[in-house]
């Protein structure tokens, strides 16, 4: 089922049935490279980074290599099978400074009996939303759901990356203690139009300024030199959020200056 592939950022074990992450690594030798081009500007050697929703480590591996042996990365992923794939990719790339955690992040502590998912059938396994999953009493996979403030206590935090399929606001609430203490840069997915206002207002209430980052999934200059675009015009929708007390120069990105507009509304 899985394929071992050489990519721009290292060796990966990828699931060809996963349309967005697995197929991207296999077909293009990279995943959302334009996201990485922004992230790499935010994480110098020695940086401490937390990634909520690490999936199989498509960006985790790059982040860990960028921060180097003096840095720290916590990679948090709730899907048990996907978490195993994440650990395999960390091992393949010899990354020993990453703390991999099989858990979900929210504002309150709970536990989820993870339902069985058929990873042998084509799907988007990066789009699994915890709040939409049914409890499976017969499942042997019980996954803790914890506020980030409870889950870890890093000595520093420079970047907090959150991609949890509509649960971003709840994950941020569970991390308010660490955010207040360390004032990291936040890179937060915001691709649910109906949940955008809540998330933006929460970020603003934490005294952050934000910019939209909406790179296309397909990179014409991809590592594999593959000109076929299987993703069409699909974009990822994220917000780059910087504490208001910092002087921020963010060229070429549209500032989030209200709560009523969303990038997906502009796509016909």
CSV table of C-alpha atoms in Angstrom, one decimal:
chain,number,residue,atom,x,y,z
A,1,UNK,CA,0.0,0.0,0.0
A,2,UNK,CA,2.7,2.5,1.0
A,3,UNK,CA,5.4,3.8,-1.3
A,4,UNK,CA,8.9,4.9,-0.3
A,5,UNK,CA,9.7,8.0,-2.2
A,6,UNK,CA,12.6,10.4,-2.5
A,7,UNK,CA,11.4,14.0,-2.2
A,8,UNK,CA,12.8,17.5,-2.1
A,9,UNK,CA,13.1,17.3,1.7
A,10,UNK,CA,14.0,13.7,2.3
A,11,UNK,CA,12.7,10.2,2.2
A,12,UNK,CA,9.0,9.6,2.9
A,13,UNK,CA,6.7,6.6,3.3
A,14,UNK,CA,3.5,7.8,1.6
A,15,UNK,CA,0.1,6.4,1.0
A,16,UNK,CA,-1.0,6.7,-2.7
A,17,UNK,CA,-4.6,6.5,-1.6
A,18,UNK,CA,-4.3,9.9,0.2
A,19,UNK,CA,-5.1,12.3,-2.6
A,20,UNK,CA,-3.5,15.5,-1.2
A,21,UNK,CA,-0.5,14.6,0.9
A,22,UNK,CA,0.4,11.1,-0.2
A,23,UNK,CA,-0.2,11.7,-3.9
A,24,UNK,CA,1.7,15.0,-3.8
A,25,UNK,CA,4.8,13.4,-2.3
A,26,UNK,CA,4.7,10.6,-4.8
A,27,UNK,CA,3.8,12.6,-7.9
A,28,UNK,CA,5.6,15.8,-7.2
A,29,UNK,CA,8.3,15.0,-4.6
A,30,UNK,CA,6.9,17.6,-2.3
A,31,UNK,CA,3.7,18.8,-0.5
A,32,UNK,CA,2.5,22.4,-0.5
A,33,UNK,CA,6.0,23.7,-1.2
A,34,UNK,CA,4.7,27.3,-1.2
A,35,UNK,CA,3.7,26.9,2.4
A,36,UNK,CA,7.1,25.7,3.2
A,37,UNK,CA,8.7,28.6,1.5
A,38,UNK,CA,7.0,30.9,3.9
A,39,UNK,CA,7.5,28.7,7.0
A,40,UNK,CA,11.3,28.5,6.3
A,41,UNK,CA,11.5,32.2,6.8
A,42,UNK,CA,10.1,31.9,10.3
A,43,UNK,CA,12.3,29.2,11.8
A,44,UNK,CA,16.0,29.8,12.2
A,45,UNK,CA,18.4,27.2,13.6
A,46,UNK,CA,17.6,26.5,17.2
A,47,UNK,CA,14.0,27.5,17.0
A,48,UNK,CA,11.3,25.8,19.0
A,49,UNK,CA,8.3,24.8,17.0
A,50,UNK,CA,5.0,23.0,17.8
A,51,UNK,CA,2.9,21.6,15.0
A,52,UNK,CA,-0.7,20.6,15.8
A,53,UNK,CA,-2.0,18.4,13.1
A,54,UNK,CA,1.3,17.1,11.8
A,55,UNK,CA,-0.2,14.3,9.7
A,56,UNK,CA,2.6,12.1,8.2
A,57,UNK,CA,5.2,14.8,8.7
A,58,UNK,CA,5.2,16.3,5.2
A,59,UNK,CA,6.3,19.6,6.8
A,60,UNK,CA,7.5,18.3,10.1
A,61,UNK,CA,10.6,16.7,8.5
A,62,UNK,CA,11.5,20.0,6.8
A,63,UNK,CA,10.9,22.0,10.0
A,64,UNK,CA,13.1,19.6,12.1
A,65,UNK,CA,15.9,19.8,9.6
A,66,UNK,CA,15.7,23.6,9.5
A,67,UNK,CA,15.8,24.1,13.3
A,68,UNK,CA,18.6,21.5,13.6
A,69,UNK,CA,20.0,19.6,16.6
A,70,UNK,CA,19.8,22.7,18.9
A,71,UNK,CA,16.1,23.2,18.1
A,72,UNK,CA,12.9,21.5,19.3
A,73,UNK,CA,9.9,20.3,17.4
A,74,UNK,CA,6.7,18.8,18.9
A,75,UNK,CA,4.6,17.0,16.2
A,76,UNK,CA,1.1,16.3,17.4
A,77,UNK,CA,-1.2,14.0,15.3
A,78,UNK,CA,-4.4,12.3,16.5
A,79,UNK,CA,-5.0,9.6,13.8
A,80,UNK,CA,-3.3,6.4,15.2
A,81,UNK,CA,-2.4,5.0,11.8
A,82,UNK,CA,-1.3,8.3,10.4
A,83,UNK,CA,0.7,8.9,13.5
A,84,UNK,CA,2.6,5.6,12.9
A,85,UNK,CA,3.4,6.9,9.4
A,86,UNK,CA,4.6,10.2,10.9
A,87,UNK,CA,7.0,8.3,13.2
A,88,UNK,CA,8.3,6.2,10.3
A,89,UNK,CA,9.1,9.3,8.3
A,90,UNK,CA,10.9,10.9,11.3
A,91,UNK,CA,13.0,7.7,11.6
A,92,UNK,CA,13.7,7.5,7.9
A,93,UNK,CA,15.2,11.0,8.1
A,94,UNK,CA,17.2,10.4,11.3
A,95,UNK,CA,15.3,13.1,13.2
A,96,UNK,CA,15.9,12.6,16.9
A,97,UNK,CA,14.9,16.0,18.2
A,98,UNK,CA,11.2,15.7,17.4
A,99,UNK,CA,8.7,14.8,20.1
A,100,UNK,CA,6.0,12.9,18.3
A,101,UNK,CA,2.7,12.8,20.3
A,102,UNK,CA,-0.4,10.8,19.4
A,103,UNK,CA,-3.1,13.1,20.6
A,104,UNK,CA,-5.6,15.7,19.6
A,105,UNK,CA,-5.7,19.3,20.8
A,106,UNK,CA,-8.7,21.2,22.0
A,107,UNK,CA,-9.8,23.5,24.8
A,108,UNK,CA,-10.9,20.8,27.2
A,109,UNK,CA,-9.6,17.4,28.2
A,110,UNK,CA,-11.4,14.3,26.8
A,111,UNK,CA,-10.8,11.0,25.1
A,112,UNK,CA,-11.8,9.7,21.7
A,113,UNK,CA,-12.4,6.1,20.7
A,114,UNK,CA,-11.0,6.5,17.2
A,115,UNK,CA,-13.2,4.9,14.6
A,116,UNK,CA,-11.8,2.5,12.0
A,117,UNK,CA,-10.8,4.2,8.8
A,118,UNK,CA,-10.0,2.3,5.7
A,119,UNK,CA,-6.7,3.7,4.5
A,120,UNK,CA,-6.6,1.3,1.6
A,121,UNK,CA,-9.4,3.3,-0.2
A,122,UNK,CA,-8.8,6.6,-2.0
A,123,UNK,CA,-9.7,9.6,0.3
A,124,UNK,CA,-8.3,12.8,1.8
A,125,UNK,CA,-6.8,11.6,5.1
A,126,UNK,CA,-5.7,15.1,5.9
A,127,UNK,CA,-9.3,16.2,6.2
A,128,UNK,CA,-10.3,14.1,9.2
A,129,UNK,CA,-12.1,16.4,11.6
A,130,UNK,CA,-12.2,15.2,15.2
A,131,UNK,CA,-15.5,16.9,16.0
A,132,UNK,CA,-17.1,15.0,13.1
A,133,UNK,CA,-15.9,11.6,14.0
A,134,UNK,CA,-18.3,9.1,15.6
A,135,UNK,CA,-17.3,7.3,18.7
A,136,UNK,CA,-16.4,3.6,18.1
A,137,UNK,CA,-16.9,1.6,21.3
A,138,UNK,CA,-15.2,-1.4,19.7
A,139,UNK,CA,-12.1,0.5,18.7
A,140,UNK,CA,-8.8,-0.4,20.5
A,141,UNK,CA,-7.4,3.0,19.6
A,142,UNK,CA,-8.2,5.5,22.4
A,143,UNK,CA,-6.7,8.8,21.7
A,144,UNK,CA,-6.4,11.6,24.4
A,145,UNK,CA,-7.6,15.0,23.5
A,146,UNK,CA,-5.8,17.7,25.5
A,147,UNK,CA,-5.3,21.4,25.7
A,148,UNK,CA,-1.8,22.2,24.4
A,149,UNK,CA,-1.2,24.0,27.7
A,150,UNK,CA,-1.6,20.6,29.4
A,151,UNK,CA,0.1,18.5,26.8
A,152,UNK,CA,3.6,20.1,26.7
A,153,UNK,CA,5.6,22.7,28.5
A,154,UNK,CA,8.4,23.9,26.2
A,155,UNK,CA,11.2,26.2,27.4
A,156,UNK,CA,10.5,28.4,24.4
A,157,UNK,CA,8.1,28.6,21.5
A,158,UNK,CA,8.8,30.5,18.3
A,159,UNK,CA,6.3,29.1,15.9
A,160,UNK,CA,2.9,27.4,16.5
A,161,UNK,CA,1.5,25.8,13.4
A,162,UNK,CA,-2.2,24.6,13.6
A,163,UNK,CA,-4.0,22.5,10.9
A,164,UNK,CA,-6.9,20.7,12.5
A,165,UNK,CA,-9.7,20.8,10.0
A,166,UNK,CA,-12.1,23.3,11.4
A,167,UNK,CA,-11.0,22.9,15.1
A,168,UNK,CA,-8.4,25.7,15.0
A,169,UNK,CA,-10.3,28.1,17.3
A,170,UNK,CA,-10.7,25.4,19.9
A,171,UNK,CA,-7.0,24.4,19.6
A,172,UNK,CA,-6.0,28.0,20.1
A,173,UNK,CA,-8.1,28.3,23.2
A,174,UNK,CA,-6.3,25.3,24.6
A,175,UNK,CA,-3.0,27.0,23.9
A,176,UNK,CA,-3.7,30.5,25.3
A,177,UNK,CA,-1.3,30.0,28.2
A,178,UNK,CA,1.6,29.1,26.0
A,179,UNK,CA,0.7,31.9,23.6
A,180,UNK,CA,0.6,34.5,26.3
A,181,UNK,CA,3.9,33.2,27.8
A,182,UNK,CA,6.0,32.9,24.7
A,183,UNK,CA,4.1,35.1,22.1
A,184,UNK,CA,5.1,32.8,19.1
A,185,UNK,CA,4.3,33.5,15.5
A,186,UNK,CA,1.1,31.5,14.6
A,187,UNK,CA,0.5,29.9,11.3
A,188,UNK,CA,-3.1,28.7,11.4
A,189,UNK,CA,-5.4,27.1,8.8
A,190,UNK,CA,-8.6,29.0,8.2
A,191,UNK,CA,-10.4,27.3,5.3
A,192,UNK,CA,-13.9,27.0,6.8
A,193,UNK,CA,-15.8,30.1,5.8
A,194,UNK,CA,-18.5,29.5,8.4
A,195,UNK,CA,-15.9,29.3,11.2
A,196,UNK,CA,-13.6,32.1,10.0
A,197,UNK,CA,-15.2,35.0,11.9
A,198,UNK,CA,-14.8,33.1,15.3
A,199,UNK,CA,-11.1,32.3,14.6
A,200,UNK,CA,-10.2,35.8,13.4
A,201,UNK,CA,-11.9,37.4,16.4
A,202,UNK,CA,-10.0,35.0,18.7
A,203,UNK,CA,-6.7,35.8,17.1
A,204,UNK,CA,-7.3,39.5,17.4
A,205,UNK,CA,-8.4,39.2,21.0
A,206,UNK,CA,-5.0,37.6,21.7
A,207,UNK,CA,-3.4,40.8,20.4
A,208,UNK,CA,-2.2,39.4,17.1
A,209,UNK,CA,-2.2,40.9,13.6
A,210,UNK,CA,-2.9,38.5,10.7
A,211,UNK,CA,-2.3,38.1,7.0
A,212,UNK,CA,-3.9,35.7,4.6
A,213,UNK,CA,-1.6,33.1,3.0
A,214,UNK,CA,-3.3,31.2,0.1
A,215,UNK,CA,-0.7,29.2,-1.9
A,216,UNK,CA,-1.8,26.8,-4.6
A,217,UNK,CA,-1.3,23.1,-4.0
A,218,UNK,CA,0.4,22.6,-7.3
A,219,UNK,CA,3.9,24.0,-7.8
A,220,UNK,CA,4.9,24.2,-11.4
A,221,UNK,CA,8.6,24.1,-10.3
A,222,UNK,CA,8.0,20.9,-8.3
A,223,UNK,CA,10.9,18.6,-7.4
A,224,UNK,CA,9.7,15.8,-9.7
A,225,UNK,CA,9.4,18.1,-12.7
A,226,UNK,CA,5.9,16.9,-13.2
A,227,UNK,CA,3.9,19.3,-15.4
A,228,UNK,CA,0.5,17.6,-14.8
A,229,UNK,CA,-1.6,19.5,-12.3
A,230,UNK,CA,-4.0,17.1,-10.6
A,231,UNK,CA,-5.1,19.8,-8.1
A,232,UNK,CA,-6.3,22.4,-10.5
A,233,UNK,CA,-6.9,25.8,-8.7
A,234,UNK,CA,-7.1,24.3,-5.2
A,235,UNK,CA,-5.4,26.5,-2.6
A,236,UNK,CA,-4.7,26.1,1.1
A,237,UNK,CA,-6.1,29.0,3.2
A,238,UNK,CA,-4.0,30.0,6.2
A,239,UNK,CA,-3.3,33.0,8.4
A,240,UNK,CA,0.2,34.2,9.3
A,241,UNK,CA,-0.3,35.8,12.7
A,242,UNK,CA,2.3,38.0,14.4
A,243,UNK,CA,2.1,39.6,17.9
A,244,UNK,CA,1.1,43.3,17.7
A,245,UNK,CA,4.1,44.3,19.8
A,246,UNK,CA,6.4,43.2,17.0
A,247,UNK,CA,7.3,45.3,14.0
A,248,UNK,CA,6.0,43.2,11.1
A,249,UNK,CA,6.8,43.7,7.4
A,250,UNK,CA,4.8,41.2,5.4
A,251,UNK,CA,5.1,42.0,1.7
A,252,UNK,CA,2.8,40.4,-0.9
A,253,UNK,CA,0.2,39.1,1.6
A,254,UNK,CA,-3.2,40.6,2.2
A,255,UNK,CA,-3.8,41.7,5.8
A,256,UNK,CA,-6.8,40.4,7.6
A,257,UNK,CA,-8.5,43.6,8.3
A,258,UNK,CA,-12.0,42.4,9.0
A,259,UNK,CA,-14.1,39.3,9.7
A,260,UNK,CA,-16.5,39.3,6.8
A,261,UNK,CA,-14.2,38.5,3.9
A,262,UNK,CA,-12.7,35.1,3.2
A,263,UNK,CA,-10.3,34.1,0.3
A,264,UNK,CA,-12.6,31.3,-0.8
A,265,UNK,CA,-15.4,33.8,-1.5
A,266,UNK,CA,-13.2,35.3,-4.2
A,267,UNK,CA,-12.9,32.0,-6.1
A,268,UNK,CA,-15.5,31.6,-8.8
